[in-house]
XYZ file of N, CA and C in Angstrom:
327
model
N 16.456 -6.465 -6.984
C 15.581 -5.370 -7.319
C 15.352 -4.507 -6.080
N 15.546 -3.223 -6.231
C 15.342 -2.289 -5.132
C 13.845 -2.063 -4.945
N 13.405 -2.176 -3.706
C 12.009 -1.904 -3.370
C 11.960 -0.593 -2.605
N 10.956 0.220 -2.917
C 10.779 1.514 -2.278
C 9.336 1.630 -1.806
N 9.152 2.169 -0.622
C 7.811 2.361 -0.081
C 7.141 3.548 -0.781
N 5.867 3.375 -1.151
C 5.151 4.433 -1.876
C 4.364 5.363 -0.963
N 4.364 5.121 0.351
C 3.607 5.981 1.269
C 4.196 7.389 1.258
N 3.319 8.370 1.234
C 3.750 9.760 1.214
C 4.615 10.043 2.442
N 5.786 10.604 2.202
C 6.694 10.961 3.288
C 7.629 9.852 3.735
N 7.456 8.641 3.215
C 8.307 7.521 3.613
C 9.437 7.363 2.600
N 10.633 7.236 3.080
C 11.796 7.120 2.197
C 12.499 5.764 2.353
N 11.792 4.778 2.889
C 12.377 3.465 3.130
C 12.658 2.760 1.807
N 13.863 2.194 1.717
C 14.278 1.421 0.548
C 14.843 0.089 1.019
N 14.785 -0.897 0.148
C 15.302 -2.221 0.494
C 16.815 -2.312 0.309
N 17.383 -1.421 -0.507
C 18.818 -1.440 -0.798
C 19.389 -0.026 -0.658
N 20.670 0.069 -0.317
C 21.312 1.381 -0.236
C 21.727 1.832 -1.636
N 22.347 3.000 -1.731
C 22.721 3.557 -3.030
C 23.769 2.743 -3.774
N 24.511 1.933 -3.048
C 25.510 1.074 -3.681
C 24.917 -0.270 -4.122
N 23.639 -0.485 -3.865
C 22.974 -1.717 -4.268
C 23.031 -2.830 -3.248
N 23.510 -2.517 -2.030
C 23.589 -3.532 -0.976
C 22.269 -3.589 -0.214
N 21.791 -4.805 0.036
C 20.547 -4.981 0.775
C 20.697 -4.418 2.182
N 19.710 -3.642 2.601
C 19.689 -3.052 3.933
C 18.985 -4.045 4.862
N 19.673 -4.455 5.916
C 19.089 -5.397 6.877
C 18.413 -4.614 7.995
N 17.197 -4.155 7.716
C 16.472 -3.370 8.704
C 15.229 -4.091 9.225
N 15.017 -5.331 8.774
C 13.894 -6.124 9.245
C 12.555 -5.764 8.627
N 12.549 -4.815 7.688
C 11.296 -4.410 7.056
C 10.991 -5.298 5.858
N 9.715 -5.418 5.567
C 9.280 -6.141 4.380
C 8.387 -5.210 3.562
N 8.189 -5.558 2.304
C 7.410 -4.720 1.394
C 6.239 -5.521 0.849
N 5.067 -4.856 0.730
C 3.842 -5.559 0.362
C 3.058 -4.776 -0.685
N 2.514 -5.506 -1.647
C 1.722 -4.871 -2.699
C 0.291 -4.646 -2.221
N -0.397 -3.762 -2.903
C -1.772 -3.426 -2.548
C -2.673 -4.647 -2.711
N -3.709 -4.729 -1.893
C -4.653 -5.840 -2.037
C -5.329 -5.800 -3.411
N -5.606 -6.965 -3.935
C -6.280 -7.080 -5.219
C -7.781 -6.928 -5.036
N -8.397 -6.177 -5.938
C -9.857 -6.074 -5.939
C -10.384 -7.256 -6.728
N -11.076 -8.158 -6.072
C -11.601 -9.363 -6.710
C -13.023 -9.080 -7.190
N -13.097 -8.262 -8.233
C -14.384 -7.780 -8.714
C -15.233 -8.835 -9.412
N -14.648 -9.932 -9.828
C -15.404 -10.973 -10.529
C -15.754 -12.140 -9.618
N -15.578 -11.954 -8.329
C -15.956 -12.968 -7.339
C -17.386 -12.681 -6.865
N -17.823 -13.414 -5.861
C -19.146 -13.175 -5.273
C -19.231 -11.727 -4.782
N -20.446 -11.207 -4.708
C -20.658 -9.800 -4.354
C -20.001 -9.417 -3.037
N -20.112 -10.260 -2.009
C -19.529 -9.913 -0.708
C -18.004 -9.915 -0.769
N -17.415 -10.816 -1.537
C -15.948 -10.849 -1.695
C -15.488 -9.608 -2.450
N -16.203 -9.264 -3.496
C -15.873 -8.069 -4.271
C -15.928 -6.817 -3.401
N -16.972 -6.722 -2.587
C -17.145 -5.559 -1.723
C -16.032 -5.459 -0.674
N -15.721 -6.578 -0.030
C -14.673 -6.587 1.002
C -13.316 -6.234 0.401
N -12.970 -6.824 -0.736
C -11.660 -6.555 -1.329
C -11.576 -5.133 -1.872
N -12.691 -4.601 -2.351
C -12.701 -3.208 -2.825
C -12.476 -2.249 -1.656
N -13.200 -2.476 -0.549
C -13.028 -1.612 0.631
C -11.613 -1.710 1.185
N -11.044 -2.905 1.215
C -9.679 -3.092 1.718
C -8.688 -2.293 0.871
N -8.833 -2.345 -0.430
C -7.946 -1.607 -1.334
C -8.098 -0.098 -1.135
N -9.342 0.369 -0.956
C -9.587 1.798 -0.712
C -8.937 2.266 0.592
N -8.980 1.416 1.615
C -8.347 1.756 2.899
C -6.846 1.938 2.705
N -6.225 1.041 1.965
C -4.783 1.148 1.721
C -4.468 2.438 0.961
N -5.247 2.736 -0.074
C -5.013 3.953 -0.862
C -5.143 5.187 0.025
N -6.168 5.225 0.849
C -6.374 6.370 1.745
C -5.248 6.488 2.762
N -4.720 5.365 3.217
C -3.675 5.390 4.237
C -2.339 5.874 3.692
N -1.950 5.460 2.504
C -0.634 5.845 1.989
C -0.672 7.158 1.224
N -1.828 7.554 0.729
C -2.064 8.845 0.090
C -1.116 9.213 -1.060
N -0.795 8.301 -1.952
C 0.007 8.732 -3.096
C -0.843 9.594 -4.024
N -0.293 10.664 -4.530
C -1.061 11.641 -5.300
C -1.539 11.114 -6.647
N -0.773 10.253 -7.275
C -1.083 9.867 -8.653
C -1.662 8.457 -8.790
N -2.184 7.898 -7.736
C -2.673 6.524 -7.796
C -4.087 6.460 -8.378
N -4.332 5.458 -9.179
C -5.652 5.194 -9.732
C -6.111 3.846 -9.193
N -7.290 3.788 -8.617
C -7.802 2.582 -7.970
C -7.692 1.350 -8.863
N -8.077 1.473 -10.110
C -8.153 0.309 -10.992
C -6.841 -0.053 -11.671
N -5.807 0.739 -11.497
C -4.549 0.435 -12.179
C -3.341 0.641 -11.266
N -3.314 -0.067 -10.162
C -2.179 0.015 -9.243
C -1.140 -1.017 -9.674
N 0.045 -0.558 -9.942
C 1.123 -1.437 -10.375
C 1.509 -2.431 -9.282
N 1.913 -3.615 -9.685
C 2.381 -4.596 -8.707
C 3.700 -4.152 -8.081
N 4.342 -3.170 -8.665
C 5.603 -2.653 -8.134
C 5.399 -1.512 -7.140
N 4.168 -1.070 -6.950
C 3.843 -0.042 -5.969
C 3.696 -0.744 -4.625
N 4.641 -0.528 -3.719
C 4.723 -1.295 -2.481
C 4.622 -0.417 -1.239
N 4.203 -1.034 -0.140
C 4.124 -0.378 1.166
C 5.019 -1.150 2.115
N 5.877 -0.448 2.859
C 6.769 -1.138 3.791
C 6.029 -1.488 5.088
N 6.547 -2.459 5.786
C 5.893 -2.959 7.002
C 5.881 -1.933 8.132
N 6.620 -0.861 7.989
C 6.605 0.209 8.990
C 5.218 0.821 9.156
N 4.386 0.686 8.133
C 3.069 1.316 8.136
C 1.949 0.407 8.624
N 2.286 -0.793 9.079
C 1.275 -1.693 9.614
C 1.175 -1.487 11.119
N -0.040 -1.565 11.648
C -0.269 -1.303 13.069
C 0.675 -2.089 13.973
N 0.899 -3.353 13.668
C 1.746 -4.176 14.523
C 3.214 -4.071 14.142
N 3.519 -3.381 13.050
C 4.898 -3.307 12.571
C 5.261 -4.503 11.723
N 4.330 -5.450 11.574
C 4.573 -6.648 10.779
C 3.375 -6.928 9.898
N 3.625 -7.545 8.793
C 2.565 -8.012 7.910
C 2.001 -9.285 8.505
N 0.680 -9.351 8.666
C 0.117 -10.583 9.209
C -1.096 -11.042 8.429
N -1.272 -10.524 7.247
C -2.366 -10.987 6.417
C -3.065 -9.851 5.700
N -3.827 -10.186 4.685
C -4.440 -9.155 3.851
C -5.514 -8.330 4.541
N -6.024 -8.756 5.673
C -7.063 -7.998 6.351
C -6.521 -6.935 7.281
N -5.228 -6.884 7.461
C -4.628 -5.951 8.403
C -4.651 -4.535 7.872
N -5.153 -3.616 8.664
C -5.180 -2.208 8.262
C -3.783 -1.611 8.394
N -3.530 -0.566 7.631
C -2.239 0.102 7.683
C -2.436 1.529 8.156
N -1.363 2.124 8.619
C -1.411 3.509 9.076
C -0.105 4.189 8.748
N -0.093 5.490 8.862
C 1.123 6.262 8.625
C 1.741 6.651 9.958
N 3.045 6.895 9.976
C 3.679 7.354 11.206
C 3.045 8.658 11.684
N 3.107 8.919 12.964
C 2.460 10.100 13.538
C 3.065 11.411 13.046
N 4.283 11.390 12.518
C 4.902 12.627 12.044
C 4.536 12.946 10.602
N 3.656 12.146 10.010
C 3.235 12.374 8.629
C 2.211 13.502 8.581
N 2.332 14.373 7.605
C 1.361 15.454 7.437
C 0.146 14.890 6.729
N -1.003 14.896 7.378
C -2.186 14.304 6.757
C -2.693 15.116 5.581
N -3.296 14.421 4.639
C -3.966 15.079 3.527
C -5.395 14.563 3.503
N -6.255 15.183 2.715
C -7.652 14.756 2.708
C -7.779 13.289 2.313
N -8.755 12.576 2.884
C -8.940 11.177 2.534
C -9.333 11.014 1.069
N -9.038 9.862 0.518
C -9.356 9.571 -0.870
C -10.830 9.227 -0.980
N -11.503 9.818 -1.939
C -12.909 9.508 -2.176
C -12.996 8.289 -3.075
N -13.774 7.269 -2.692
C -13.892 6.067 -3.521
C -14.397 6.388 -4.931
N -15.233 7.398 -5.076
C -15.802 7.743 -6.371
C -14.755 8.253 -7.357
N -13.676 8.819 -6.842
C -12.661 9.401 -7.710
C -11.717 8.360 -8.298
N -11.667 7.172 -7.733
C -10.641 6.220 -8.139
C -11.181 4.884 -8.605
N -12.426 4.774 -8.918
C -12.962 3.488 -9.343
C -13.191 3.411 -10.846
N -12.945 4.450 -11.568
C -13.180 4.408 -13.020
C -11.929 4.070 -13.779
């Protein structure tokens, strides 16, 4: 299965056009899950973590409550260049054109 990064301006894919796996050392990661039915502090932390990811990758058509498991972010967007756990913040490359941050109120319904 071909994986594609959903971050605005990123064209990273896991496979080339012929279907061959690209050995570039990158990995792909799904958005953090909002654990809304857990304890209040867990729900709050996981909600904020998910909002940070949405704001960082800035996809235009994303809805907070319905992010597909196939919507992935490549490891190029992690501060260390590697995935090291769900608490790690992500960022965009410096050549990315910024857009306004995502408002939590717009994506929680």
